[in-house]
XYZ file of C-alpha atoms in Angstrom:
357
model
C 146.947 -186.628 41.019
C 147.546 -188.075 37.636
C 149.459 -191.414 36.739
C 150.555 -192.525 33.849
C 151.698 -195.643 32.343
C 155.083 -196.537 31.013
C 156.419 -200.115 29.599
C 158.569 -201.612 32.304
C 160.530 -203.918 29.523
C 161.090 -203.268 25.761
C 157.845 -203.241 23.911
C 158.263 -206.814 22.264
C 157.705 -208.567 25.383
C 154.707 -206.569 26.363
C 152.978 -209.591 24.277
C 153.562 -211.805 27.450
C 150.508 -211.611 28.833
C 151.819 -211.675 32.868
C 154.224 -208.103 31.956
C 151.935 -205.240 32.330
C 153.463 -201.576 32.292
C 154.738 -199.790 35.150
C 152.715 -196.773 36.558
C 154.505 -193.450 36.438
C 154.378 -190.612 38.875
C 155.525 -187.503 39.399
C 157.263 -186.841 43.380
C 154.397 -185.088 44.260
C 151.843 -187.137 43.042
C 153.449 -190.113 44.356
C 154.139 -187.831 48.218
C 149.941 -187.119 47.648
C 149.333 -190.561 47.317
C 151.452 -192.055 50.442
C 150.096 -189.318 52.694
C 146.236 -190.291 52.038
C 147.209 -193.565 51.969
C 148.645 -193.592 55.764
C 145.893 -191.091 56.468
C 143.261 -193.205 54.999
C 145.032 -196.245 57.128
C 144.294 -194.204 60.765
C 147.602 -192.222 60.907
C 147.284 -188.541 62.584
C 148.080 -185.822 59.970
C 151.401 -185.209 61.395
C 152.265 -188.833 61.663
C 151.127 -189.379 58.271
C 153.455 -186.428 56.478
C 156.695 -187.448 58.276
C 155.952 -191.275 57.310
C 155.151 -190.159 53.566
C 158.181 -187.737 53.556
C 160.358 -191.115 54.521
C 159.227 -193.551 51.997
C 159.064 -190.727 48.612
C 162.327 -190.258 49.673
C 163.437 -193.935 49.278
C 161.239 -194.171 46.047
C 162.815 -191.036 44.710
C 166.560 -192.420 45.298
C 166.023 -195.621 43.870
C 166.197 -197.517 47.251
C 162.934 -200.081 45.981
C 162.767 -201.896 49.380
C 162.525 -198.957 51.066
C 160.152 -196.977 49.041
C 156.579 -196.781 48.730
C 156.352 -200.912 49.162
C 156.894 -199.739 52.924
C 153.186 -197.964 52.691
C 152.078 -201.875 52.630
C 154.127 -202.449 55.338
C 152.896 -199.143 57.849
C 148.783 -200.228 56.559
C 149.701 -203.576 58.083
C 151.528 -202.631 61.156
C 148.642 -200.454 61.593
C 145.906 -202.719 60.885
C 147.208 -205.175 63.385
C 147.576 -202.452 66.533
C 151.040 -202.688 66.264
C 151.026 -198.773 65.619
C 149.579 -195.932 67.970
C 148.255 -194.020 65.610
C 147.532 -190.353 67.040
C 150.943 -190.986 69.766
C 152.137 -187.324 70.885
C 156.228 -187.691 71.054
C 157.240 -186.191 73.920
C 161.165 -184.318 74.506
C 163.152 -184.503 77.018
C 166.707 -183.521 78.284
C 168.811 -186.620 80.221
C 171.865 -184.755 80.456
C 173.578 -181.276 78.814
C 174.563 -183.052 75.610
C 171.884 -185.898 75.556
C 168.295 -185.990 74.344
C 165.617 -188.668 74.548
C 161.926 -188.801 72.593
C 159.630 -191.376 74.263
C 157.433 -192.076 70.761
C 154.677 -193.591 73.224
C 154.241 -195.737 70.704
C 153.858 -194.338 67.057
C 156.323 -194.627 64.058
C 159.705 -193.144 64.520
C 159.923 -190.344 62.098
C 157.869 -188.208 63.969
C 159.557 -188.703 66.828
C 162.689 -187.885 64.859
C 161.045 -184.756 63.834
C 160.546 -183.545 66.789
C 163.954 -184.562 68.369
C 165.842 -182.979 65.763
C 166.321 -179.366 66.376
C 167.290 -180.258 69.960
C 170.066 -182.412 68.869
C 171.598 -180.279 66.286
C 170.907 -177.184 69.066
C 173.133 -179.538 71.482
C 176.098 -180.795 68.685
C 177.147 -177.675 67.772
C 177.353 -176.275 71.842
C 178.650 -179.015 73.207
C 180.559 -180.038 70.037
C 178.929 -183.883 70.761
C 175.601 -185.032 71.656
C 173.534 -188.196 71.421
C 169.431 -188.422 70.702
C 167.300 -191.533 72.371
C 164.109 -192.853 70.170
C 162.524 -195.186 72.732
C 159.115 -196.739 72.215
C 158.678 -196.155 68.458
C 158.068 -198.769 65.476
C 160.676 -198.711 62.999
C 160.150 -199.565 59.044
C 162.031 -197.933 57.091
C 165.828 -196.789 56.272
C 168.205 -194.602 58.524
C 169.523 -192.851 55.775
C 167.433 -189.810 55.514
C 168.132 -188.779 59.193
C 171.486 -188.810 59.260
C 171.379 -187.044 55.879
C 169.360 -184.386 57.396
C 171.999 -183.975 60.031
C 175.029 -183.641 57.787
C 173.014 -180.930 55.971
C 173.355 -179.038 59.111
C 176.942 -179.284 59.010
C 177.292 -182.241 61.388
C 179.117 -185.991 61.348
C 175.774 -188.181 62.102
C 175.786 -192.051 63.095
C 172.477 -193.955 64.231
C 171.728 -197.661 65.091
C 168.381 -199.503 65.706
C 167.832 -203.019 65.977
C 164.785 -204.689 64.479
C 162.886 -208.043 65.095
C 165.003 -211.482 65.641
C 164.949 -212.143 62.406
C 168.771 -212.912 61.730
C 170.551 -215.710 62.655
C 174.553 -214.857 64.508
C 177.554 -216.062 62.271
C 177.574 -220.223 63.003
C 174.214 -220.212 64.229
C 170.729 -220.825 61.903
C 168.519 -219.593 64.571
C 167.211 -215.510 64.783
C 168.555 -213.382 67.704
C 169.773 -210.102 65.967
C 167.230 -207.795 63.778
C 168.334 -206.297 60.097
C 170.460 -204.006 62.474
C 171.251 -201.069 60.005
C 173.975 -198.660 60.767
C 174.117 -195.506 59.241
C 176.720 -192.775 58.706
C 176.561 -189.148 56.824
C 179.633 -186.570 56.656
C 179.340 -183.073 55.258
C 181.115 -182.317 52.484
C 181.398 -178.161 51.357
C 179.347 -177.680 48.270
C 177.761 -181.017 47.606
C 175.999 -184.002 48.827
C 176.908 -185.318 52.173
C 179.045 -188.565 52.054
C 176.472 -191.026 53.228
C 176.178 -194.985 54.105
C 173.253 -196.974 55.589
C 173.500 -200.768 55.184
C 172.037 -203.678 57.349
C 174.423 -205.571 59.396
C 172.156 -208.595 57.589
C 172.905 -210.294 54.602
C 170.239 -208.169 52.454
C 167.316 -206.230 53.906
C 164.428 -207.914 54.609
C 162.294 -205.776 52.726
C 164.823 -206.835 49.388
C 163.368 -210.430 50.359
C 159.545 -209.985 50.343
C 159.999 -208.351 47.121
C 161.801 -210.959 45.760
C 158.419 -213.129 46.982
C 156.370 -210.978 45.597
C 157.972 -211.040 42.457
C 158.308 -214.887 42.491
C 162.064 -214.701 42.065
C 164.295 -216.766 44.409
C 166.876 -215.302 46.398
C 170.665 -216.204 46.405
C 171.115 -219.401 48.739
C 173.583 -217.446 50.924
C 170.823 -214.896 51.924
C 168.869 -217.092 54.751
C 167.958 -220.865 56.206
C 164.456 -222.066 56.428
C 162.756 -222.819 59.483
C 164.728 -226.333 59.553
C 168.346 -224.235 59.378
C 168.878 -225.237 56.053
C 170.230 -222.954 53.280
C 167.364 -222.222 49.932
C 166.576 -220.262 47.745
C 162.965 -219.880 48.481
C 162.262 -216.001 50.099
C 158.678 -217.444 52.145
C 161.010 -220.287 53.585
C 163.977 -217.495 54.439
C 160.888 -215.231 55.669
C 159.808 -218.002 57.922
C 163.376 -219.569 58.945
C 166.511 -216.515 59.532
C 168.285 -214.474 57.150
C 172.247 -214.545 57.636
C 174.701 -211.680 58.752
C 176.850 -210.168 55.655
C 180.510 -210.696 56.025
C 180.451 -213.682 57.929
C 181.720 -212.842 61.793
C 182.219 -209.651 61.608
C 178.632 -208.445 60.089
C 177.237 -210.820 63.169
C 179.993 -208.555 66.018
C 178.570 -205.316 64.422
C 175.216 -207.092 64.420
C 175.425 -207.387 68.317
C 176.883 -204.055 68.585
C 173.763 -202.401 67.470
C 171.500 -204.742 69.864
C 173.393 -202.941 72.655
C 173.651 -199.626 71.710
C 170.317 -199.116 71.110
C 168.634 -201.478 73.239
C 170.275 -201.905 76.503
C 172.193 -198.678 76.602
C 169.204 -196.554 75.579
C 166.879 -198.433 77.828
C 164.945 -199.994 75.234
C 164.131 -203.532 73.613
C 166.730 -206.300 72.094
C 165.333 -207.905 68.815
C 164.311 -210.682 70.478
C 162.610 -208.504 73.157
C 160.852 -206.723 70.180
C 159.738 -209.977 68.988
C 158.458 -211.071 71.504
C 156.330 -208.121 72.486
C 155.095 -207.945 69.009
C 152.953 -211.112 70.373
C 152.692 -212.808 66.824
C 151.098 -209.784 65.211
C 153.460 -209.093 62.699
C 153.932 -205.468 62.929
C 157.099 -204.001 62.422
C 160.066 -203.740 64.987
C 158.878 -201.607 68.088
C 161.922 -200.332 70.492
C 164.935 -197.980 70.053
C 167.095 -195.744 68.023
C 170.095 -194.111 68.808
C 171.352 -191.127 66.785
C 175.068 -189.681 67.754
C 175.938 -186.335 66.211
C 179.317 -184.283 66.157
C 180.110 -180.945 65.491
C 183.346 -180.755 63.497
C 183.717 -177.381 65.049
C 184.251 -178.896 68.421
C 186.998 -180.372 68.020
C 188.996 -178.068 65.275
C 187.184 -174.888 65.852
C 187.984 -172.699 63.159
C 189.912 -174.476 61.230
C 187.430 -176.827 60.564
C 186.633 -175.635 56.769
C 190.599 -176.516 55.913
C 189.769 -180.079 57.393
C 186.808 -180.979 55.641
C 188.390 -179.412 52.132
C 191.484 -182.527 53.825
C 189.206 -185.071 53.882
C 187.942 -184.349 50.238
C 191.267 -186.072 49.334
C 190.474 -189.293 50.848
C 187.056 -189.139 48.603
C 189.166 -187.712 45.507
C 191.500 -191.292 45.877
C 188.478 -193.660 46.034
C 186.975 -191.965 42.999
C 190.105 -191.268 40.699
C 190.433 -194.969 40.331
C 186.989 -195.683 38.667
C 185.587 -196.733 42.163
C 182.337 -195.492 43.334
C 181.497 -193.554 46.842
C 178.320 -195.056 48.907
C 175.194 -193.007 47.717
C 176.317 -192.155 44.693
C 173.822 -194.263 42.987
C 171.405 -193.053 45.336
C 172.541 -189.064 43.977
C 172.408 -189.985 40.538
C 168.775 -191.721 40.960
C 167.387 -188.682 43.134
C 168.425 -186.481 39.925
C 166.597 -188.423 37.628
C 163.614 -188.790 40.047
C 163.592 -185.012 40.274
C 163.207 -184.474 37.070
C 161.075 -187.709 35.834
C 159.137 -188.906 38.725
C 159.146 -192.568 39.733
C 157.869 -195.828 38.024
C 155.886 -197.838 40.410
C 155.228 -201.912 39.691
C 152.226 -202.202 38.448
C 150.919 -204.785 41.214
C 152.216 -202.775 43.693
C 150.432 -199.725 42.629
C 147.368 -202.159 42.192
C 148.069 -203.345 46.174
C 148.589 -199.428 47.272
C 145.410 -198.578 45.748
C 143.499 -200.934 47.465
C 144.072 -199.319 50.636
C 141.572 -196.944 52.071
C 142.422 -193.137 51.513
C 141.919 -190.012 53.603
C 142.131 -185.986 53.154
């Protein structure tokens, strides 16, 4: 693995002592680095490979808060005993259209990988199927999962709570997690339509990146521990984040808590935070994934109806509006050709982690 240095700002600015060039890596080198550091942290090879794939996907697609920075997050969770590093997921079938995977306390990526083939099979057989991931540790975005299902020709939705970091609209004390929702729609001959967003005003990782960079956050992102609006990212992290869209985001966050908590027999965000017992690890709990085969509803006319859907996308793009995921796909094309640039301070912190083979 080799790394090269590329300037992150114009050359004239590099005289400033606090500025250092980014570290440039190919995607293959980035994957090797992530895999080695995850094994060095103690993960089994199967878990390390699955987790590394998700981290590289985030960095590849320009999602820095869900990219290689998450190596530090994962290593922290492992060091604090919040993750079963060699957990062996157990797949079961509660009903004809349902799949359950008990992740046994490991990261969610391997549990999803083990359950996905049966989910796809059941969706194609029944027209619709659901996968519940139980007893897993979450740190990543959901779009890689729904995008994979859309690549198999399925419409997909995913939901997961997290730790109780987010206040409901009208309150200032944490109840909800960041509670992301992801959706993917297959598109003939091109990348799927995908969106993935937290029901909080911003991803928690984005606040953490602001803290690392010494940058303030907007005063509508969260509250300090006393319930007052603040631009200090550390104060928000110690206090409560806000939902996006006011009461609408708050209602969606509650929906996610119910769908990926009690409905599948797993923890709410408040229960996840309590189970963490102040270790400071990543969220523990469940995830619900729903997969729908369009052919299950419209049969042999599926191609016709998928092409009809393209008129909706055209109506958006023809007026200059951007579809969700277009920015990620553009970043992906650049990264596949040119690799990625990692901030020097983040690279240094990653390199301090032990490596495994």
